[in-house]
Amino acid sequence: MEEVDASVEQTAPVWAVFGDLMAGLLGAFVLILVGVLGVQLELVSTLEAEVKKRQVEEQRRMALEKALAIPLASGRVTLNNGRIGISGSVLFSLNSDQLQPEGRQVLKSLAVPLAAYLGAREEMLMVSGFTDDMPVKGSNRQFDDNWELSAQRALTVTRALIDEGVPSSAVFAAAFGSEQPVAPNVDAKNRARNRRVEMAPVPRTTNGGSKPHD
């Protein structure tokens, strides 16, 4: 009888240790499961936000495409990823910031639909000027470099749009010089593509309702 009691006393601690081990493993499993579920929920939330963002962008693109249907049909204006593009040769002569008659007509056709589009949204129109990589030279001494040329062209387009009815509080100019080319500057054809003006609606960022400083 004493031998049996001794065996029971020796076995009991083993089961206790085993039980503690299982409890520890179960706790670790629960923690891992909670962590995995947390990661999955975060991924689902991120995916939903990305889907919603893309839906909003697609709606904006379709609304802009609809608003500019007539100018786009003329073939002198392009729309790519929300950016309205106009060839520099349509707007300006080489190394000039003076609008050509054809360019002024294109901007006139854009002003009314752009004003209506911007008026229905909390967005502004960024007018960006771009040049090729050839330095400003020759008889043209009006501009120091491509940065100044692209800036003056962007300002010219901005002022023309304002003259045609786009609110001054809804448009601003930006200059990129020869940066961000759409094609390698390796020949005349590609350089002509890079001499351009782009317009893109962007979210309005205001400070107490004021427009950005000039």
CSV table of N, CA, C and O in Angstrom, one decimal, residues 60-185:
chain,number,residue,atom,x,y,z
A,60,ARG,N,-13.7,60.6,-60.9
A,60,ARG,CA,-13.1,61.9,-61.3
A,60,ARG,C,-12.7,61.9,-62.7
A,60,ARG,O,-12.9,62.8,-63.5
A,61,ARG,N,-12.0,60.8,-63.2
A,61,ARG,CA,-11.5,60.7,-64.5
A,61,ARG,C,-12.7,60.7,-65.5
A,61,ARG,O,-12.7,61.4,-66.5
A,62,MET,N,-13.8,60.0,-65.2
A,62,MET,CA,-14.9,59.9,-66.1
A,62,MET,C,-15.6,61.3,-66.1
A,62,MET,O,-16.1,61.7,-67.2
A,63,ALA,N,-15.7,61.9,-65.0
A,63,ALA,CA,-16.4,63.2,-65.0
A,63,ALA,C,-15.6,64.2,-65.8
A,63,ALA,O,-16.2,65.1,-66.5
A,64,LEU,N,-14.3,64.2,-65.7
A,64,LEU,CA,-13.4,65.1,-66.4
A,64,LEU,C,-13.5,64.8,-67.9
A,64,LEU,O,-13.6,65.7,-68.7
A,65,GLU,N,-13.5,63.6,-68.3
A,65,GLU,CA,-13.6,63.2,-69.7
A,65,GLU,C,-14.9,63.6,-70.3
A,65,GLU,O,-15.0,64.1,-71.4
A,66,LYS,N,-16.0,63.5,-69.5
A,66,LYS,CA,-17.3,63.9,-70.0
A,66,LYS,C,-17.3,65.4,-70.1
A,66,LYS,O,-17.9,65.9,-71.1
A,67,ALA,N,-16.8,66.1,-69.2
A,67,ALA,CA,-16.8,67.6,-69.2
A,67,ALA,C,-16.0,68.1,-70.5
A,67,ALA,O,-16.3,69.1,-71.0
A,68,LEU,N,-14.9,67.4,-70.8
A,68,LEU,CA,-14.1,67.9,-71.9
A,68,LEU,C,-14.3,67.1,-73.2
A,68,LEU,O,-13.4,67.1,-74.1
A,69,ALA,N,-15.5,66.5,-73.4
A,69,ALA,CA,-15.7,65.7,-74.5
A,69,ALA,C,-15.5,66.4,-75.8
A,69,ALA,O,-14.9,65.9,-76.8
A,70,ILE,N,-16.0,67.7,-75.9
A,70,ILE,CA,-15.9,68.4,-77.2
A,70,ILE,C,-14.4,68.8,-77.5
A,70,ILE,O,-13.9,68.5,-78.6
A,71,PRO,N,-13.6,69.4,-76.5
A,71,PRO,CA,-12.2,69.7,-76.8
A,71,PRO,C,-11.4,68.4,-77.1
A,71,PRO,O,-10.6,68.4,-78.0
A,72,LEU,N,-11.7,67.3,-76.5
A,72,LEU,CA,-11.0,66.1,-76.7
A,72,LEU,C,-11.3,65.6,-78.1
A,72,LEU,O,-10.4,65.0,-78.8
A,73,ALA,N,-12.5,65.8,-78.6
A,73,ALA,CA,-12.9,65.3,-79.9
A,73,ALA,C,-12.1,66.0,-81.0
A,73,ALA,O,-12.0,65.5,-82.1
A,74,SER,N,-11.6,67.2,-80.7
A,74,SER,CA,-10.9,68.0,-81.7
A,74,SER,C,-9.5,67.4,-82.0
A,74,SER,O,-8.9,67.7,-83.1
A,75,GLY,N,-9.0,66.6,-81.1
A,75,GLY,CA,-7.7,66.0,-81.3
A,75,GLY,C,-6.5,66.8,-80.9
A,75,GLY,O,-5.4,66.4,-81.0
A,76,ARG,N,-6.8,68.1,-80.5
A,76,ARG,CA,-5.7,69.0,-80.1
A,76,ARG,C,-5.4,68.9,-78.6
A,76,ARG,O,-4.5,69.5,-78.1
A,77,VAL,N,-6.3,68.2,-77.9
A,77,VAL,CA,-6.2,68.1,-76.4
A,77,VAL,C,-6.2,66.6,-76.1
A,77,VAL,O,-6.9,65.8,-76.7
A,78,THR,N,-5.3,66.2,-75.1
A,78,THR,CA,-5.3,64.8,-74.7
A,78,THR,C,-5.7,64.7,-73.2
A,78,THR,O,-5.5,65.7,-72.5
A,79,LEU,N,-6.1,63.6,-72.8
A,79,LEU,CA,-6.4,63.3,-71.4
A,79,LEU,C,-5.8,62.0,-71.0
A,79,LEU,O,-6.2,61.0,-71.5
A,80,ASN,N,-4.8,62.0,-70.1
A,80,ASN,CA,-4.1,60.8,-69.7
A,80,ASN,C,-3.9,60.8,-68.2
A,80,ASN,O,-3.2,61.7,-67.6
A,81,ASN,N,-4.6,59.8,-67.5
A,81,ASN,CA,-4.5,59.7,-66.0
A,81,ASN,C,-4.9,61.0,-65.3
A,81,ASN,O,-4.2,61.4,-64.4
A,82,GLY,N,-5.9,61.7,-65.8
A,82,GLY,CA,-6.3,62.9,-65.2
A,82,GLY,C,-5.6,64.2,-65.6
A,82,GLY,O,-5.9,65.3,-65.1
A,83,ARG,N,-4.6,64.0,-66.5
A,83,ARG,CA,-3.8,65.2,-66.9
A,83,ARG,C,-4.2,65.6,-68.3
A,83,ARG,O,-4.1,64.8,-69.2
A,84,ILE,N,-4.6,66.9,-68.4
A,84,ILE,CA,-5.0,67.4,-69.7
A,84,ILE,C,-3.7,67.9,-70.4
A,84,ILE,O,-3.0,68.8,-69.9
A,85,GLY,N,-3.4,67.4,-71.6
A,85,GLY,CA,-2.2,67.8,-72.3
A,85,GLY,C,-2.5,68.6,-73.6
A,85,GLY,O,-3.4,68.3,-74.3
A,86,ILE,N,-1.6,69.6,-73.8
A,86,ILE,CA,-1.7,70.4,-75.0
A,86,ILE,C,-0.3,70.5,-75.6
A,86,ILE,O,0.6,70.9,-74.8
A,87,SER,N,-0.1,70.2,-76.8
A,87,SER,CA,1.2,70.3,-77.4
A,87,SER,C,1.7,71.7,-77.4
A,87,SER,O,1.0,72.7,-77.7
A,88,GLY,N,3.0,71.9,-77.1
A,88,GLY,CA,3.6,73.2,-77.1
A,88,GLY,C,3.5,73.9,-78.4
A,88,GLY,O,3.3,75.2,-78.5
A,89,SER,N,3.6,73.2,-79.5
A,89,SER,CA,3.5,73.8,-80.8
A,89,SER,C,2.1,74.3,-81.1
A,89,SER,O,2.0,75.3,-82.0
A,90,VAL,N,1.1,73.8,-80.5
A,90,VAL,CA,-0.2,74.4,-80.7
A,90,VAL,C,-0.4,75.7,-80.0
A,90,VAL,O,-1.0,76.7,-80.5
A,91,LEU,N,0.2,75.8,-78.8
A,91,LEU,CA,0.1,77.0,-78.0
A,91,LEU,C,1.1,78.1,-78.3
A,91,LEU,O,0.8,79.3,-78.4
A,92,PHE,N,2.4,77.7,-78.6
A,92,PHE,CA,3.4,78.7,-78.7
A,92,PHE,C,4.4,78.4,-79.9
A,92,PHE,O,4.6,77.2,-80.2
A,93,SER,N,5.0,79.4,-80.4
A,93,SER,CA,6.1,79.2,-81.3
A,93,SER,C,7.3,78.8,-80.5
A,93,SER,O,7.4,79.0,-79.3
A,94,LEU,N,8.3,78.3,-81.1
A,94,LEU,CA,9.5,77.8,-80.5
A,94,LEU,C,10.2,79.0,-79.7
A,94,LEU,O,10.4,80.1,-80.2
A,95,ASN,N,10.5,78.7,-78.4
A,95,ASN,CA,11.2,79.7,-77.5
A,95,ASN,C,10.3,80.9,-77.3
A,95,ASN,O,10.9,82.0,-77.0
A,96,SER,N,9.0,80.8,-77.4
A,96,SER,CA,8.1,82.0,-77.2
A,96,SER,C,7.1,81.6,-76.1
A,96,SER,O,6.8,80.5,-75.9
A,97,ASP,N,6.7,82.7,-75.4
A,97,ASP,CA,5.6,82.5,-74.4
A,97,ASP,C,4.3,83.3,-74.8
A,97,ASP,O,3.4,83.4,-74.0
A,98,GLN,N,4.3,83.7,-76.1
A,98,GLN,CA,3.1,84.4,-76.7
A,98,GLN,C,2.2,83.4,-77.3
A,98,GLN,O,2.6,82.6,-78.2
A,99,LEU,N,0.9,83.4,-76.9
A,99,LEU,CA,0.0,82.4,-77.4
A,99,LEU,C,-0.3,82.6,-78.9
A,99,LEU,O,-0.4,83.7,-79.4
A,100,GLN,N,-0.3,81.5,-79.6
A,100,GLN,CA,-0.7,81.6,-81.0
A,100,GLN,C,-2.3,81.6,-81.1
A,100,GLN,O,-2.9,81.1,-80.2
A,101,PRO,N,-2.8,82.1,-82.2
A,101,PRO,CA,-4.3,82.1,-82.3
A,101,PRO,C,-4.9,80.7,-82.1
A,101,PRO,O,-6.0,80.6,-81.5
A,102,GLU,N,-4.3,79.7,-82.7
A,102,GLU,CA,-4.9,78.3,-82.5
A,102,GLU,C,-4.9,77.9,-81.0
A,102,GLU,O,-5.8,77.3,-80.5
A,103,GLY,N,-3.8,78.2,-80.3
A,103,GLY,CA,-3.7,77.9,-78.9
A,103,GLY,C,-4.7,78.6,-78.1
A,103,GLY,O,-5.3,78.1,-77.1
A,104,ARG,N,-4.9,79.9,-78.4
A,104,ARG,CA,-6.0,80.7,-77.7
A,104,ARG,C,-7.3,80.1,-77.9
A,104,ARG,O,-8.1,80.0,-76.9
A,105,GLN,N,-7.6,79.6,-79.1
A,105,GLN,CA,-8.9,79.0,-79.3
A,105,GLN,C,-9.1,77.7,-78.5
A,105,GLN,O,-10.2,77.3,-78.0
A,106,VAL,N,-8.0,76.9,-78.4
A,106,VAL,CA,-8.0,75.7,-77.7
A,106,VAL,C,-8.3,76.0,-76.2
A,106,VAL,O,-9.2,75.3,-75.6
A,107,LEU,N,-7.6,77.0,-75.6
A,107,LEU,CA,-7.9,77.3,-74.2
A,107,LEU,C,-9.3,77.9,-74.0
A,107,LEU,O,-9.9,77.6,-73.0
A,108,LYS,N,-9.8,78.6,-75.0
A,108,LYS,CA,-11.2,79.1,-74.9
A,108,LYS,C,-12.2,77.9,-74.8
A,108,LYS,O,-13.1,78.0,-74.1
A,109,SER,N,-11.9,76.9,-75.6
A,109,SER,CA,-12.8,75.7,-75.6
A,109,SER,C,-12.7,74.9,-74.3
A,109,SER,O,-13.7,74.2,-73.9
A,110,LEU,N,-11.6,75.1,-73.6
A,110,LEU,CA,-11.4,74.3,-72.3
A,110,LEU,C,-12.0,75.1,-71.1
A,110,LEU,O,-12.3,74.5,-70.1
A,111,ALA,N,-12.0,76.4,-71.2
A,111,ALA,CA,-12.3,77.3,-70.0
A,111,ALA,C,-13.6,77.0,-69.4
A,111,ALA,O,-13.8,76.8,-68.2
A,112,VAL,N,-14.7,77.0,-70.2
A,112,VAL,CA,-16.0,76.8,-69.7
A,112,VAL,C,-16.2,75.5,-69.1
A,112,VAL,O,-16.7,75.4,-67.9
A,113,PRO,N,-15.9,74.4,-69.7
A,113,PRO,CA,-16.1,73.1,-69.1
A,113,PRO,C,-15.2,72.9,-67.8
A,113,PRO,O,-15.6,72.3,-66.9
A,114,LEU,N,-14.0,73.4,-67.9
A,114,LEU,CA,-13.1,73.3,-66.7
A,114,LEU,C,-13.7,74.1,-65.5
A,114,LEU,O,-13.6,73.7,-64.4
A,115,ALA,N,-14.2,75.3,-65.8
A,115,ALA,CA,-14.8,76.2,-64.7
A,115,ALA,C,-16.0,75.4,-64.1
A,115,ALA,O,-16.1,75.4,-62.9
A,116,ALA,N,-16.8,74.8,-64.9
A,116,ALA,CA,-17.9,74.0,-64.4
A,116,ALA,C,-17.5,72.8,-63.6
A,116,ALA,O,-18.0,72.6,-62.5
A,117,TYR,N,-16.5,72.1,-64.1
A,117,TYR,CA,-16.0,71.0,-63.4
A,117,TYR,C,-15.4,71.4,-62.0
A,117,TYR,O,-15.7,70.8,-61.0
A,118,LEU,N,-14.6,72.4,-62.0
A,118,LEU,CA,-13.9,72.8,-60.7
A,118,LEU,C,-15.0,73.4,-59.8
A,118,LEU,O,-14.8,73.2,-58.6
A,119,GLY,N,-16.0,74.1,-60.3
A,119,GLY,CA,-17.0,74.7,-59.5
A,119,GLY,C,-17.8,73.6,-58.7
A,119,GLY,O,-18.4,73.9,-57.7
A,120,ALA,N,-17.9,72.4,-59.2
A,120,ALA,CA,-18.6,71.4,-58.6
A,120,ALA,C,-17.8,70.5,-57.6
A,120,ALA,O,-18.4,69.6,-57.0
A,121,ARG,N,-16.5,70.9,-57.4
A,121,ARG,CA,-15.6,70.0,-56.6
A,121,ARG,C,-14.7,70.9,-55.8
A,121,ARG,O,-14.4,72.1,-56.2
A,122,GLU,N,-14.2,70.3,-54.7
A,122,GLU,CA,-13.1,71.0,-53.9
A,122,GLU,C,-11.8,70.7,-54.6
A,122,GLU,O,-10.9,70.1,-54.0
A,123,GLU,N,-11.6,71.3,-55.8
A,123,GLU,CA,-10.3,71.0,-56.5
A,123,GLU,C,-9.9,72.3,-57.2
A,123,GLU,O,-10.7,73.3,-57.4
A,124,MET,N,-8.6,72.4,-57.5
A,124,MET,CA,-8.0,73.5,-58.2
A,124,MET,C,-7.3,72.9,-59.4
A,124,MET,O,-7.0,71.7,-59.5
A,125,LEU,N,-7.0,73.8,-60.4
A,125,LEU,CA,-6.4,73.4,-61.6
A,125,LEU,C,-4.9,73.8,-61.6
A,125,LEU,O,-4.6,75.0,-61.5
A,126,MET,N,-4.0,72.9,-61.7
A,126,MET,CA,-2.6,73.2,-61.7
A,126,MET,C,-2.2,73.2,-63.2
A,126,MET,O,-2.3,72.2,-63.9
A,127,VAL,N,-1.7,74.3,-63.7
A,127,VAL,CA,-1.2,74.5,-65.0
A,127,VAL,C,0.3,74.4,-65.0
A,127,VAL,O,1.0,75.2,-64.4
A,128,SER,N,0.9,73.4,-65.7
A,128,SER,CA,2.3,73.1,-65.6
A,128,SER,C,3.0,73.3,-67.0
A,128,SER,O,2.4,72.8,-68.0
A,129,GLY,N,4.1,74.0,-67.0
A,129,GLY,CA,4.8,74.2,-68.2
A,129,GLY,C,6.1,73.3,-68.3
A,129,GLY,O,6.7,73.1,-67.3
A,130,PHE,N,6.3,72.7,-69.4
A,130,PHE,CA,7.5,71.8,-69.7
A,130,PHE,C,8.2,72.2,-70.9
A,130,PHE,O,7.6,72.7,-71.9
A,131,THR,N,9.5,72.0,-71.0
A,131,THR,CA,10.3,72.2,-72.2
A,131,THR,C,11.1,71.0,-72.5
A,131,THR,O,11.1,70.0,-71.8
A,132,ASP,N,11.8,71.0,-73.7
A,132,ASP,CA,12.7,70.0,-74.0
A,132,ASP,C,14.0,70.3,-73.3
A,132,ASP,O,14.1,71.2,-72.4
A,133,ASP,N,15.1,69.5,-73.6
A,133,ASP,CA,16.4,69.7,-72.9
A,133,ASP,C,17.3,70.6,-73.6
A,133,ASP,O,18.5,70.9,-73.1
A,134,MET,N,16.9,71.2,-74.7
A,134,MET,CA,17.8,72.1,-75.4
A,134,MET,C,17.8,73.5,-74.7
A,134,MET,O,16.8,74.1,-74.4
A,135,PRO,N,19.0,74.0,-74.5
A,135,PRO,CA,19.1,75.3,-73.8
A,135,PRO,C,18.5,76.5,-74.7
A,135,PRO,O,18.5,76.4,-75.9
A,136,VAL,N,18.0,77.5,-74.0
A,136,VAL,CA,17.5,78.6,-74.7
A,136,VAL,C,18.7,79.4,-75.2
A,136,VAL,O,19.6,79.8,-74.4
A,137,LYS,N,18.7,79.7,-76.5
A,137,LYS,CA,19.9,80.3,-77.1
A,137,LYS,C,19.5,81.1,-78.4
A,137,LYS,O,18.3,81.2,-78.7
A,138,GLY,N,20.5,81.5,-79.1
A,138,GLY,CA,20.2,82.2,-80.4
A,138,GLY,C,19.8,83.6,-80.2
A,138,GLY,O,20.3,84.3,-79.2
A,139,SER,N,18.9,84.1,-81.0
A,139,SER,CA,18.5,85.5,-80.9
A,139,SER,C,17.5,85.7,-79.8
A,139,SER,O,17.2,86.9,-79.4
A,140,ASN,N,17.1,84.6,-79.1
A,140,ASN,CA,16.1,84.8,-78.0
A,140,ASN,C,16.8,85.0,-76.7
A,140,ASN,O,17.5,84.1,-76.2
A,141,ARG,N,16.8,86.3,-76.2
A,141,ARG,CA,17.5,86.6,-75.0
A,141,ARG,C,16.4,86.9,-73.9
A,141,ARG,O,16.8,87.5,-72.8
A,142,GLN,N,15.2,86.6,-74.2
A,142,GLN,CA,14.1,87.0,-73.2
A,142,GLN,C,14.1,86.1,-72.0
A,142,GLN,O,13.8,86.6,-70.9
A,143,PHE,N,14.6,84.9,-72.1
A,143,PHE,CA,14.5,83.9,-71.0
A,143,PHE,C,16.0,83.5,-70.7
A,143,PHE,O,16.8,83.2,-71.6
A,144,ASP,N,16.2,83.4,-69.4
A,144,ASP,CA,17.6,82.9,-68.9
A,144,ASP,C,17.8,81.4,-69.2
A,144,ASP,O,18.9,81.0,-69.5
A,145,ASP,N,16.7,80.7,-69.0
A,145,ASP,CA,16.8,79.2,-69.2
A,145,ASP,C,15.5,78.6,-69.4
A,145,ASP,O,14.5,79.3,-69.4
A,146,ASN,N,15.4,77.3,-69.4
A,146,ASN,CA,14.2,76.5,-69.7
A,146,ASN,C,13.2,76.7,-68.5
A,146,ASN,O,12.0,76.6,-68.7
A,147,TRP,N,13.8,76.8,-67.3
A,147,TRP,CA,12.9,77.0,-66.1
A,147,TRP,C,12.0,78.3,-66.3
A,147,TRP,O,10.8,78.3,-66.1
A,148,GLU,N,12.7,79.4,-66.7
A,148,GLU,CA,12.0,80.6,-66.9
A,148,GLU,C,11.0,80.5,-68.1
A,148,GLU,O,9.9,81.0,-68.0
A,149,LEU,N,11.4,79.9,-69.1
A,149,LEU,CA,10.5,79.7,-70.3
A,149,LEU,C,9.3,78.9,-69.9
A,149,LEU,O,8.1,79.3,-70.2
A,150,SER,N,9.5,77.8,-69.2
A,150,SER,CA,8.3,77.0,-68.8
A,150,SER,C,7.4,77.7,-67.8
A,150,SER,O,6.2,77.6,-67.9
A,151,ALA,N,8.0,78.5,-67.0
A,151,ALA,CA,7.2,79.3,-66.0
A,151,ALA,C,6.4,80.3,-66.7
A,151,ALA,O,5.2,80.5,-66.4
A,152,GLN,N,7.0,81.0,-67.7
A,152,GLN,CA,6.2,82.1,-68.4
A,152,GLN,C,5.1,81.5,-69.2
A,152,GLN,O,4.0,82.1,-69.3
A,153,ARG,N,5.3,80.3,-69.8
A,153,ARG,CA,4.3,79.7,-70.6
A,153,ARG,C,3.1,79.2,-69.7
A,153,ARG,O,2.0,79.4,-70.1
A,154,ALA,N,3.5,78.7,-68.5
A,154,ALA,CA,2.4,78.3,-67.6
A,154,ALA,C,1.6,79.5,-67.2
A,154,ALA,O,0.4,79.4,-67.1
A,155,LEU,N,2.3,80.6,-66.9
A,155,LEU,CA,1.6,81.8,-66.5
A,155,LEU,C,0.7,82.3,-67.6
A,155,LEU,O,-0.4,82.8,-67.4
A,156,THR,N,1.2,82.3,-68.8
A,156,THR,CA,0.4,82.7,-70.0
A,156,THR,C,-0.9,81.9,-70.1
A,156,THR,O,-2.0,82.5,-70.3
A,157,VAL,N,-0.8,80.6,-70.0
A,157,VAL,CA,-2.0,79.8,-70.1
A,157,VAL,C,-2.9,80.0,-69.0
A,157,VAL,O,-4.1,80.1,-69.1
A,158,THR,N,-2.4,80.2,-67.8
A,158,THR,CA,-3.2,80.4,-66.6
A,158,THR,C,-4.0,81.7,-66.8
A,158,THR,O,-5.2,81.8,-66.5
A,159,ARG,N,-3.3,82.8,-67.2
A,159,ARG,CA,-4.0,84.1,-67.4
A,159,ARG,C,-5.0,84.0,-68.5
A,159,ARG,O,-6.1,84.6,-68.4
A,160,ALA,N,-4.7,83.2,-69.6
A,160,ALA,CA,-5.7,83.1,-70.6
A,160,ALA,C,-7.0,82.4,-70.2
A,160,ALA,O,-8.1,82.7,-70.5
A,161,LEU,N,-6.8,81.3,-69.3
A,161,LEU,CA,-8.0,80.6,-68.8
A,161,LEU,C,-8.8,81.5,-67.9
A,161,LEU,O,-10.0,81.5,-67.9
A,162,ILE,N,-8.1,82.4,-67.1
A,162,ILE,CA,-8.8,83.3,-66.2
A,162,ILE,C,-9.6,84.3,-67.1
A,162,ILE,O,-10.7,84.6,-66.8
A,163,ASP,N,-9.0,84.8,-68.1
A,163,ASP,CA,-9.6,85.7,-69.0
A,163,ASP,C,-10.9,85.1,-69.7
A,163,ASP,O,-11.9,85.8,-70.0
A,164,GLU,N,-10.9,83.8,-69.8
A,164,GLU,CA,-12.0,83.1,-70.5
A,164,GLU,C,-13.0,82.6,-69.5
A,164,GLU,O,-14.0,81.9,-69.8
A,165,GLY,N,-12.8,82.9,-68.2
A,165,GLY,CA,-13.9,82.6,-67.2
A,165,GLY,C,-13.5,81.6,-66.1
A,165,GLY,O,-14.4,81.4,-65.2
A,166,VAL,N,-12.3,81.0,-66.1
A,166,VAL,CA,-11.9,80.2,-65.0
A,166,VAL,C,-11.6,81.1,-63.8
A,166,VAL,O,-10.8,82.0,-63.9
A,167,PRO,N,-12.2,80.9,-62.6
A,167,PRO,CA,-12.0,81.7,-61.4
A,167,PRO,C,-10.5,81.7,-61.1
A,167,PRO,O,-9.8,80.7,-61.1
A,168,SER,N,-9.9,82.9,-60.8
A,168,SER,CA,-8.5,83.0,-60.4
A,168,SER,C,-8.2,82.2,-59.2
A,168,SER,O,-7.0,81.8,-58.9
A,169,SER,N,-9.2,82.0,-58.3
A,169,SER,CA,-9.0,81.3,-57.1
A,169,SER,C,-8.9,79.8,-57.3
A,169,SER,O,-8.6,79.0,-56.4
A,170,ALA,N,-9.2,79.3,-58.5
A,170,ALA,CA,-9.3,77.9,-58.8
A,170,ALA,C,-8.2,77.4,-59.7
A,170,ALA,O,-8.2,76.3,-60.2
A,171,VAL,N,-7.2,78.3,-60.0
A,171,VAL,CA,-6.1,77.9,-60.9
A,171,VAL,C,-4.8,78.5,-60.4
A,171,VAL,O,-4.7,79.5,-59.9
A,172,PHE,N,-3.7,77.7,-60.7
A,172,PHE,CA,-2.4,78.2,-60.4
A,172,PHE,C,-1.4,77.6,-61.3
A,172,PHE,O,-1.6,76.6,-62.0
A,173,ALA,N,-0.2,78.2,-61.4
A,173,ALA,CA,0.8,77.8,-62.4
A,173,ALA,C,2.0,77.2,-61.7
A,173,ALA,O,2.3,77.5,-60.6
A,174,ALA,N,2.6,76.2,-62.5
A,174,ALA,CA,3.8,75.6,-62.0
A,174,ALA,C,4.8,75.4,-63.1
A,174,ALA,O,4.4,75.2,-64.3
A,175,ALA,N,6.1,75.4,-62.9
A,175,ALA,CA,7.1,75.2,-63.9
A,175,ALA,C,8.0,74.0,-63.6
A,175,ALA,O,8.4,73.8,-62.5
A,176,PHE,N,8.3,73.2,-64.7
A,176,PHE,CA,9.1,72.0,-64.5
A,176,PHE,C,10.3,72.1,-65.4
A,176,PHE,O,11.1,71.1,-65.4
A,177,GLY,N,10.5,73.1,-66.3
A,177,GLY,CA,11.6,73.2,-67.2
A,177,GLY,C,11.7,71.9,-68.0
A,177,GLY,O,10.7,71.5,-68.6
A,178,SER,N,12.9,71.4,-68.1
A,178,SER,CA,13.1,70.1,-68.9
A,178,SER,C,12.9,68.9,-68.1
A,178,SER,O,13.1,67.8,-68.6
A,179,GLU,N,12.5,69.0,-66.8
A,179,GLU,CA,12.3,67.8,-66.0
A,179,GLU,C,11.0,67.1,-66.4
A,179,GLU,O,10.2,67.7,-67.0
A,180,GLN,N,10.9,65.9,-66.0
A,180,GLN,CA,9.8,65.0,-66.3
A,180,GLN,C,9.4,65.0,-67.8
A,180,GLN,O,8.2,65.2,-68.1
A,181,PRO,N,10.3,64.6,-68.6
A,181,PRO,CA,9.9,64.5,-70.1
A,181,PRO,C,9.0,63.3,-70.3
A,181,PRO,O,9.1,62.3,-69.5
A,182,VAL,N,8.2,63.3,-71.3
A,182,VAL,CA,7.3,62.2,-71.6
A,182,VAL,C,8.0,61.3,-72.6
A,182,VAL,O,7.5,60.2,-72.9
A,183,ALA,N,9.1,61.7,-73.2
A,183,ALA,CA,9.9,60.9,-74.1
A,183,ALA,C,11.3,61.3,-74.0
A,183,ALA,O,11.7,62.4,-73.7
A,184,PRO,N,12.3,60.4,-74.3
A,184,PRO,CA,13.7,60.7,-74.3
A,184,PRO,C,14.0,61.8,-75.3
A,184,PRO,O,13.6,61.8,-76.4
A,185,ASN,N,14.8,62.8,-74.8
A,185,ASN,CA,15.2,63.9,-75.7
A,185,ASN,C,16.3,63.5,-76.6
A,185,ASN,O,17.4,63.9,-76.6
